[in-house]
Short mmCIF file of C-alpha atoms and ligand atoms in Angstrom, two decimals:
data_model
loop_
_atom_site.label_atom_id
_atom_site.label_comp_id
_atom_site.label_asym_id
_atom_site.label_seq_id
_atom_site.Cartn_x
_atom_site.Cartn_y
_atom_site.Cartn_z
CA MET A 1 41.99 72.46 -48.25
CA THR A 2 44.93 70.28 -49.12
CA PRO A 3 44.77 66.52 -49.94
CA GLU A 4 46.71 65.85 -46.70
CA GLU A 5 44.07 67.68 -44.69
CA LEU A 6 41.43 65.40 -46.17
CA GLN A 7 43.47 62.25 -45.63
CA PHE A 8 44.41 63.09 -42.03
CA PRO A 9 41.68 65.40 -40.75
CA TYR A 10 41.95 67.39 -37.54
CA VAL A 11 40.26 65.47 -34.72
CA ASP A 12 38.22 67.55 -32.28
CA ALA A 13 37.86 65.06 -29.44
CA HIS A 14 35.33 67.12 -27.49
CA THR A 15 33.18 69.97 -28.76
CA HIS A 16 29.88 71.56 -27.81
CA CYS A 17 29.74 73.61 -30.98
CA PRO A 18 26.44 72.79 -32.69
CA GLU A 19 27.70 73.34 -36.22
CA GLU A 20 29.21 70.59 -38.24
CA GLY A 21 32.80 71.17 -39.25
CA ASP A 22 34.12 71.11 -42.77
CA ALA A 23 35.67 68.09 -44.44
CA THR A 24 39.06 68.79 -42.88
CA SER A 25 37.93 67.99 -39.33
CA LEU A 26 36.41 65.04 -37.55
CA GLN A 27 34.35 66.09 -34.55
CA ILE A 28 33.11 64.31 -31.47
CA HIS A 29 30.12 66.41 -30.37
CA SER A 30 29.46 66.12 -26.66
CA LEU A 31 25.69 65.87 -26.12
CA HIS A 32 23.53 65.85 -23.02
CA LEU A 33 20.46 63.65 -22.67
CA THR A 34 18.07 66.44 -23.50
CA GLU A 35 19.83 67.47 -26.69
CA ALA A 36 18.60 66.29 -30.05
CA MET A 37 19.96 62.96 -31.15
CA PRO A 38 22.52 63.23 -33.87
CA GLU A 39 20.32 61.73 -36.55
CA HIS A 40 21.37 64.50 -38.86
CA PHE A 41 25.04 63.80 -38.28
CA ALA A 42 26.85 62.71 -41.37
CA GLY A 43 30.29 63.03 -42.85
CA ARG A 44 32.84 63.52 -40.12
CA SER A 45 30.42 64.45 -37.31
CA PHE A 46 30.09 61.99 -34.46
CA ALA A 47 28.82 62.18 -30.90
CA SER A 48 29.43 61.20 -27.32
CA ILE A 49 26.56 61.10 -24.83
CA GLY A 50 26.63 60.77 -21.06
CA LEU A 51 25.36 62.05 -17.73
CA HIS A 52 27.23 65.24 -16.87
CA PRO A 53 27.67 65.89 -13.13
CA TRP A 54 26.28 69.42 -13.60
CA GLN A 55 22.90 68.08 -14.77
CA ALA A 56 21.70 66.78 -11.40
CA GLU A 57 18.20 66.19 -12.74
CA ASP A 58 19.58 63.77 -15.34
CA LEU A 59 21.32 61.59 -12.77
CA THR A 60 18.58 58.94 -12.53
CA GLU A 61 18.22 55.20 -13.10
CA GLU A 62 15.88 55.97 -16.04
CA SER A 63 18.61 58.00 -17.72
CA LEU A 64 21.01 55.08 -17.44
CA LEU A 65 18.46 52.83 -19.08
CA LEU A 66 17.81 55.34 -21.83
CA LEU A 67 21.55 55.60 -22.45
CA GLU A 68 22.03 51.87 -22.60
CA GLU A 69 18.99 50.90 -24.63
CA LYS A 70 18.65 53.80 -27.02
CA LEU A 71 21.17 56.58 -27.12
CA LEU A 72 24.46 54.71 -26.98
CA THR A 73 23.37 52.23 -29.62
CA GLU A 74 23.14 54.95 -32.27
CA PRO A 75 25.87 54.26 -34.82
CA ARG A 76 27.14 57.85 -34.80
CA VAL A 77 27.75 57.69 -31.04
CA VAL A 78 31.39 56.72 -30.56
CA ALA A 79 31.95 57.32 -26.83
CA LEU A 80 30.20 57.57 -23.49
CA GLY A 81 30.55 61.01 -21.93
CA GLU A 82 31.01 63.42 -20.71
CA ALA A 83 30.60 61.72 -17.39
CA GLY A 84 32.61 62.70 -14.39
CA LEU A 85 33.34 64.11 -11.00
CA ASP A 86 33.18 67.77 -10.04
CA ARG A 87 33.83 68.86 -6.48
CA VAL A 88 32.92 72.47 -7.24
CA CYS A 89 29.38 72.06 -8.65
CA SER A 90 26.29 71.81 -6.45
CA THR A 91 25.29 68.23 -7.31
CA PRO A 92 25.81 66.06 -4.20
CA TYR A 93 29.16 64.33 -4.58
CA SER A 94 27.89 60.93 -3.39
CA LYS A 95 25.29 61.04 -6.15
CA GLN A 96 27.96 61.91 -8.72
CA LEU A 97 30.08 59.00 -7.56
CA HIS A 98 27.21 56.54 -7.80
CA PHE A 99 26.32 57.51 -11.36
CA PHE A 100 29.91 57.75 -12.48
CA ARG A 101 30.48 54.17 -11.34
CA GLU A 102 27.37 53.07 -13.23
CA GLU A 103 28.58 54.81 -16.38
CA VAL A 104 31.96 53.12 -16.08
CA LYS A 105 30.21 49.74 -16.05
CA LEU A 106 28.04 50.77 -18.97
CA ALA A 107 31.03 51.89 -21.04
CA ASP A 108 32.66 48.52 -20.43
CA ARG A 109 29.49 46.59 -21.30
CA LEU A 110 29.16 48.49 -24.58
CA ASP A 111 32.89 48.61 -25.36
CA LEU A 112 32.88 52.39 -25.54
CA PRO A 113 35.66 54.76 -24.51
CA LEU A 114 34.77 57.09 -21.64
CA ILE A 115 35.15 60.90 -21.85
CA ILE A 116 35.57 62.46 -18.43
CA HIS A 117 34.82 65.88 -16.96
CA LEU A 118 37.09 66.27 -13.94
CA VAL A 119 37.22 69.13 -11.45
CA ARG A 120 39.27 68.84 -8.25
CA ALA A 121 38.74 65.11 -7.90
CA GLN A 122 41.88 63.68 -9.47
CA ASP A 123 42.87 61.44 -6.54
CA ASP A 124 39.36 59.98 -6.35
CA LEU A 125 39.39 59.28 -10.07
CA VAL A 126 42.77 57.56 -9.94
CA ARG A 127 41.58 55.43 -7.00
CA LEU A 128 38.38 54.50 -8.81
CA LYS A 129 40.30 53.41 -11.90
CA LYS A 130 42.52 51.16 -9.78
CA GLU A 131 39.49 49.71 -8.04
CA LEU A 132 37.25 49.21 -11.08
CA ARG A 133 39.95 48.12 -13.55
CA PRO A 134 37.94 49.13 -16.62
CA HIS A 135 38.88 47.69 -19.98
CA SER A 136 37.54 50.73 -21.89
CA PRO A 137 40.06 53.58 -22.15
CA TRP A 138 39.41 56.80 -20.19
CA LEU A 139 40.02 60.28 -21.61
CA ILE A 140 40.06 63.35 -19.35
CA HIS A 141 38.96 66.29 -21.41
CA GLY A 142 40.01 69.94 -21.00
CA PHE A 143 43.17 69.00 -19.15
CA ARG A 144 45.08 72.07 -17.91
CA GLY A 145 47.04 70.45 -15.10
CA LYS A 146 50.72 70.68 -14.31
CA PRO A 147 53.22 68.04 -15.43
CA GLN A 148 53.15 66.31 -12.01
CA GLN A 149 49.41 65.79 -12.35
CA ALA A 150 49.78 64.67 -15.95
CA GLU A 151 52.42 62.17 -14.87
CA GLN A 152 50.19 60.67 -12.19
CA LEU A 153 47.35 60.27 -14.68
CA LEU A 154 49.52 58.87 -17.46
CA ARG A 155 51.00 56.34 -15.04
CA SER A 156 47.45 55.21 -14.32
CA GLY A 157 46.73 54.75 -18.01
CA PHE A 158 44.60 57.82 -18.72
CA TYR A 159 44.45 59.70 -22.01
CA LEU A 160 44.40 63.52 -21.79
CA SER A 161 42.69 65.99 -24.10
CA PHE A 162 43.98 69.57 -24.36
CA GLY A 163 42.15 72.71 -25.48
CA ARG A 164 42.94 76.39 -25.77
CA HIS A 165 44.82 76.62 -22.48
CA PHE A 166 47.28 73.92 -21.63
CA HIS A 167 50.58 73.38 -19.87
CA SER A 168 53.10 72.67 -22.62
CA GLU A 169 55.10 70.15 -20.57
CA SER A 170 51.93 68.21 -19.79
CA LEU A 171 51.06 68.09 -23.47
CA ALA A 172 54.58 66.90 -24.32
CA LEU A 173 54.35 64.11 -21.74
CA ALA A 174 50.98 62.86 -22.98
CA TYR A 175 51.91 63.19 -26.65
CA GLY A 176 55.16 61.31 -26.07
CA GLN A 177 53.16 58.37 -24.75
CA GLY A 178 50.62 58.44 -27.57
CA ARG A 179 47.90 59.55 -25.20
CA ALA A 180 47.11 63.17 -26.12
CA PHE A 181 44.06 64.48 -27.94
CA LEU A 182 43.01 68.05 -28.80
CA GLU A 183 39.63 69.73 -28.48
CA THR A 184 37.66 72.99 -28.69
CA ASP A 185 35.09 72.20 -25.93
CA ASP A 186 32.68 75.12 -25.50
CA VAL A 187 34.94 78.03 -26.45
CA PRO A 188 33.08 80.16 -29.02
CA ASN A 189 34.80 80.67 -32.36
CA LEU A 190 37.77 78.52 -31.45
CA SER A 191 38.81 76.42 -34.44
CA ILE A 192 40.39 73.03 -33.97
CA ALA A 193 42.96 74.03 -36.61
CA SER A 194 44.20 76.83 -34.34
CA VAL A 195 44.45 74.45 -31.35
CA TYR A 196 46.53 72.11 -33.53
CA SER A 197 48.79 74.99 -34.64
CA GLU A 198 49.39 75.98 -31.04
CA ALA A 199 50.11 72.39 -30.04
CA SER A 200 52.47 71.73 -32.95
CA ARG A 201 54.45 74.86 -32.05
CA SER A 202 54.57 73.81 -28.42
CA LEU A 203 55.70 70.27 -29.31
CA GLY A 204 58.17 71.46 -31.93
CA ILE A 205 56.75 69.17 -34.63
CA SER A 206 55.04 69.84 -37.95
CA LEU A 207 51.31 70.23 -38.25
CA GLU A 208 51.27 67.34 -40.72
CA GLU A 209 52.97 64.99 -38.29
CA LEU A 210 50.58 65.97 -35.51
CA ARG A 211 47.52 65.50 -37.69
CA GLU A 212 48.61 62.12 -38.94
CA LYS A 213 49.48 60.82 -35.48
CA LEU A 214 46.31 62.02 -33.73
CA TYR A 215 44.07 60.75 -36.50
CA ALA A 216 45.58 57.26 -36.31
CA GLN A 217 45.22 57.38 -32.55
CA ALA A 218 41.55 58.41 -32.83
CA LEU A 219 40.74 55.42 -35.03
CA THR A 220 42.10 53.14 -32.31
CA PHE A 221 40.63 55.01 -29.35
CA PHE A 222 37.12 55.35 -30.89
CA PRO A 223 36.67 51.98 -32.63
CA ARG A 224 33.17 52.84 -33.81
CA LEU A 225 34.69 55.37 -36.22
CA LEU A 226 35.82 52.36 -38.20
CA ASN A 227 32.50 50.51 -37.86
CA GLU A 228 30.96 53.39 -39.72
CA GLY A 229 32.72 52.00 -42.74
CA GLY A 230 35.49 54.53 -42.78
CA ASN A 231 33.56 56.10 -45.64
CA TYR A 232 32.96 59.46 -43.98
ZN1 ZN B 301 32.43 69.69 -22.32
#
């Protein structure tokens, strides 16, 4: 690894890969309620925890309490999520909406950014953001939408995270506004370095420039990364 890689690590904004990365990458592991708490996380491994719309059994008032009083207060937890809306899964949509609204309030109370799983509910999400006027920033992960969709979301103040498959114009729009992140999500054997290479080619910029910019952005978007002393 080069000194630059250590100074400006790759940022994996959303991963379900259980392994810790090496010193060249900073990872935000997306955990569900039932997964082990990241007590063993050290170095550049951090976590986000939330109520995923797929886990219908987790969408309860007790889970919200557990999140607020225990899980989200862990120092290695730097975001709430993934939370979200999914019109394709079997969890009743009204139930998803109720708990998503609760998580939005929770993220604001705890000053945590929100990581969002979104499937075929973009208009609802945009409406909700207008209505709720959250002060915490919202990041839609795994964004594969077309530039028109990206434009609508960027106009509404969203951040977008891109993985293995993305629309290059959408990435360019988000990156140009300082609101793009990159991720590996749950794709086996996908390295964040390869997602960065793909993105830097698509954007026509150097890997170094991309790494430096996204790392600086991550320190602002996930303020708890700095609370951890910056000594990771
Ligand atoms: Zn995910």
